[in-house]
Short mmCIF file of C-alpha atoms in Angstrom, two decimals:
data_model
loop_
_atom_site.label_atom_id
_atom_site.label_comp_id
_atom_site.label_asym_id
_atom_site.label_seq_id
_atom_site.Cartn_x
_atom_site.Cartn_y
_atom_site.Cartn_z
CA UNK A 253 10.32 -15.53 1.23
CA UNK A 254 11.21 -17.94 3.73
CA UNK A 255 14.33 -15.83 4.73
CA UNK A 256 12.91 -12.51 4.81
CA UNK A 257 10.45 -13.42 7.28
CA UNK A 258 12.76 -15.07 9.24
CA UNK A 259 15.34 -11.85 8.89
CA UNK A 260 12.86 -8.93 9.51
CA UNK A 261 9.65 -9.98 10.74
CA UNK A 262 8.77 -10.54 13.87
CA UNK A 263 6.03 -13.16 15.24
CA UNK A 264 2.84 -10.89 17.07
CA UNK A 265 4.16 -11.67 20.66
CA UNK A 266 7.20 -13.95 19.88
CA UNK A 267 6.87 -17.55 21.43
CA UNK A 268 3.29 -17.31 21.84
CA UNK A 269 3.00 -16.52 18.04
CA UNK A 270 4.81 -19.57 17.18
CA UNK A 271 2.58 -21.61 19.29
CA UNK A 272 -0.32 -20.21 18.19
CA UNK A 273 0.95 -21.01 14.94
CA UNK A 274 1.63 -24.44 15.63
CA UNK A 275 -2.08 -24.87 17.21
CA UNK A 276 -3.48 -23.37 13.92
CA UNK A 277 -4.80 -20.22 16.29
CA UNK A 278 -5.10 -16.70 14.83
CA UNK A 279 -1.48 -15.01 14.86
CA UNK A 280 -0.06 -12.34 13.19
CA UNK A 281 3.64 -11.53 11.17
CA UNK A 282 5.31 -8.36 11.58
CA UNK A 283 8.01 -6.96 9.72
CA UNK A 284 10.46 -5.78 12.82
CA UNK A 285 10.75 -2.47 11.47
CA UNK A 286 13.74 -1.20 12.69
CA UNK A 287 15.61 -3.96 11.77
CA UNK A 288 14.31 -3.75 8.24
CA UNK A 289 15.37 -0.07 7.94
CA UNK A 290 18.72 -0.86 9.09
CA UNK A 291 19.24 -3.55 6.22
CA UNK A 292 18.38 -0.56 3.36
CA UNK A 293 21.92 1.37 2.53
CA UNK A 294 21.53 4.66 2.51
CA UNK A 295 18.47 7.15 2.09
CA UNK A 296 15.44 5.29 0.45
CA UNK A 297 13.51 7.59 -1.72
CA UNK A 298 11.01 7.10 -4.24
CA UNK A 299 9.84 9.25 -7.36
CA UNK A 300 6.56 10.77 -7.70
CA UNK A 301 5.68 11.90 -11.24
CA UNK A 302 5.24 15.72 -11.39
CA UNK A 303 6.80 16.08 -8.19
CA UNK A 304 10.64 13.94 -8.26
CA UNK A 305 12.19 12.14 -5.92
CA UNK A 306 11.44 12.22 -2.41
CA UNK A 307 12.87 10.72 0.54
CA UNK A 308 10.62 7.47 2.32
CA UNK A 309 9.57 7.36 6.12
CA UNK A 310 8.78 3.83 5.87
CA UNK A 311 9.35 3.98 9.94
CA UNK A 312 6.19 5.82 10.61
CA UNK A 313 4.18 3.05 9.75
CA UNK A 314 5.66 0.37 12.81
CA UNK A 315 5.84 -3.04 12.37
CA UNK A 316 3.23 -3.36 10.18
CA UNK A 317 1.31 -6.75 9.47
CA UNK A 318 2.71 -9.17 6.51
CA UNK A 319 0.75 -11.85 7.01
CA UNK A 320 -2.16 -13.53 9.14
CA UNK A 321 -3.64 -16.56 9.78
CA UNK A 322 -7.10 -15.52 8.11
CA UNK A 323 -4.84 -13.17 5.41
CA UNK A 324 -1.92 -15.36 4.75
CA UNK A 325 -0.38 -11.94 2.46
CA UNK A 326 -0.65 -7.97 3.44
CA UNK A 327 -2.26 -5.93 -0.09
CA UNK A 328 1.23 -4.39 0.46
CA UNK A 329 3.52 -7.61 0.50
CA UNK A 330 1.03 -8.48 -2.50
CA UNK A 331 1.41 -5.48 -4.53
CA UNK A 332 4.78 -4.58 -4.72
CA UNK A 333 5.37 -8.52 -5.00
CA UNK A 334 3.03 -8.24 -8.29
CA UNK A 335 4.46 -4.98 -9.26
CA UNK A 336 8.00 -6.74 -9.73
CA UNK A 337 6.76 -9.77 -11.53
CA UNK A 338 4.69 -8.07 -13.35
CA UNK A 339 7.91 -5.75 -15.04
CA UNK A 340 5.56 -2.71 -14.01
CA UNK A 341 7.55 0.30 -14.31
CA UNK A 342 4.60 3.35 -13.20
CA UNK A 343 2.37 2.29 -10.01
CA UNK A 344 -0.74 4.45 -11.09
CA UNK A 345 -2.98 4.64 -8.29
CA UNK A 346 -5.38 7.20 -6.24
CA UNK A 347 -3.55 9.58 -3.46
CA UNK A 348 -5.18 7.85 -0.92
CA UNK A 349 -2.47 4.95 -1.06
CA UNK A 350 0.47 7.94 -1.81
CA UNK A 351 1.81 7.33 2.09
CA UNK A 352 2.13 3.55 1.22
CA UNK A 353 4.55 4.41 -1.37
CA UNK A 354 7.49 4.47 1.46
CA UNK A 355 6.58 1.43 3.07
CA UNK A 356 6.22 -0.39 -0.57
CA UNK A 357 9.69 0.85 -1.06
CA UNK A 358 11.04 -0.69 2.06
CA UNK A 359 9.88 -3.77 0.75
CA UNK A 360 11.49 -3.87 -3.14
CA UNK A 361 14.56 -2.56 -1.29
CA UNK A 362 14.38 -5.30 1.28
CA UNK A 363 13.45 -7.89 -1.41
CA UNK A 364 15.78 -6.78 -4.53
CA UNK A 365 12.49 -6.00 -6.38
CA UNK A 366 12.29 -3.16 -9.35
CA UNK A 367 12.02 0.01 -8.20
CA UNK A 368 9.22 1.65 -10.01
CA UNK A 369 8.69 5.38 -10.38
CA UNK A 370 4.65 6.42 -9.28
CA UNK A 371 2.07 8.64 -10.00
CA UNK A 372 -1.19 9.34 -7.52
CA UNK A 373 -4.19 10.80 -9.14
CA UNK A 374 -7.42 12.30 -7.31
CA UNK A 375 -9.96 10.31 -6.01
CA UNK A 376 -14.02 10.97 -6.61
CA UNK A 377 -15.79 11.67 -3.99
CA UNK A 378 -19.08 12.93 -3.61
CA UNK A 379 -20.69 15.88 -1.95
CA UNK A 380 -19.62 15.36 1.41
CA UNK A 381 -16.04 14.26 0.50
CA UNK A 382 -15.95 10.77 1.10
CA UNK A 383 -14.41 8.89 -2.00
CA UNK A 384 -16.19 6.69 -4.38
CA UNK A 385 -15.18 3.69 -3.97
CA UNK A 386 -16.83 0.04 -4.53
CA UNK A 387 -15.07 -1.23 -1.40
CA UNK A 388 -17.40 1.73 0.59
CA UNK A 389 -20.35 0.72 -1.25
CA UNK A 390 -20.46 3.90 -3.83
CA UNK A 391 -22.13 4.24 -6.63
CA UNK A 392 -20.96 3.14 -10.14
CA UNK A 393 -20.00 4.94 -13.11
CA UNK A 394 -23.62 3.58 -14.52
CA UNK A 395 -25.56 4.26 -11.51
CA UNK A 396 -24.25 8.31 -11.82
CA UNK A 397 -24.90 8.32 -15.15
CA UNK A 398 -28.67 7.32 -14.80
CA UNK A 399 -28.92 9.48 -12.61
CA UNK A 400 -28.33 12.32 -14.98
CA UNK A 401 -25.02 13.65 -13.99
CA UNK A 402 -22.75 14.79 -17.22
CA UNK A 403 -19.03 13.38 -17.44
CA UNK A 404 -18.50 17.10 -16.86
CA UNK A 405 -19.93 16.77 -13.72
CA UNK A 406 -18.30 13.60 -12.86
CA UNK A 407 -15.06 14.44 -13.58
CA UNK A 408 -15.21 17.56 -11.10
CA UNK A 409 -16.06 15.30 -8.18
CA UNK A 410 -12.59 14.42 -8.75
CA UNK A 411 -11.28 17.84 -9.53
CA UNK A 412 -12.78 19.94 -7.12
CA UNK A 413 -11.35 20.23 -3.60
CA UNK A 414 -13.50 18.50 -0.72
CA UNK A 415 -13.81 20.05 2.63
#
């Protein structure tokens, strides 16, 4: 890990992130973007089940954060890190995280991790479209159900298209 950091990423404002460092101050570690996309031969793609392959725009996010003081690990660092110990070989997870697929490329590309094939599913969301997710304080599965609503009923708050 050591030498990827040192290779791509780039300290929050250069010396002044290494002395914050040093002083155990808040910093933050950047993967250098351009220089990481440089390092990747040739056209990084990805493949999206029910759709194929697709070519990665990793670039659009900038030099995004690895790694804080407070944080010491990004979720994305994290989960493709997990992914590839893990042996997983389909990332299952809702189409709100579906533009993180090309930077979580970059990364097992950069890294020499597994590169895993992915499928994005709906998200609920209730009447006003905003999803339902614990992290946003939304209700359970449980707390729906007591309220009365069928699975019918719950399954089309992921079906049905939200303005």
């Amino acid at each position: 890990m050591g030498r990827f950091i040192r290779g791509f990423a780039a300290n929050c404002r250069g010396a002044e992130a290494t002395r914050r460092i040093a002083a155990g101050q808040p910093y933050a570690l950047r993967l250098h973007m351009a220089r990481a996309c440089e390092a990747v031969p040739g056209p990084l793609q990805a493949h999206e089940e029910n759709e194929g392959w697709h070519r990665c725009r990793p670039e659009l996010f900038g030099d995004v954060v690895l790694g804080r003081k407070d944080v010491p690990a990004s979720y994305h660092l994290c989960v493709t890190h997990d992914d590839a110990l893990q042996g997983v070989t389909l990332v299952t997870r809702g189409d709100d995280l579906k533009p993180a697929t090309d930077l979580h490329r970059l990364l097992q590309a950069l890294m020499g991790w597994p590169e895993p094939r992915y499928a994005h599913h709906a998200l609920m969301r209730d009447a006003t479209g905003r999803r339902l997710a614990k992290r946003d304080g939304a209700e359970s599965l449980r707390a729906l159900r007591e309220k009365g609503l069928s699975p019918g009923e719950v399954r089309a708050m992921a079906e049905e298209p939200q303005v």
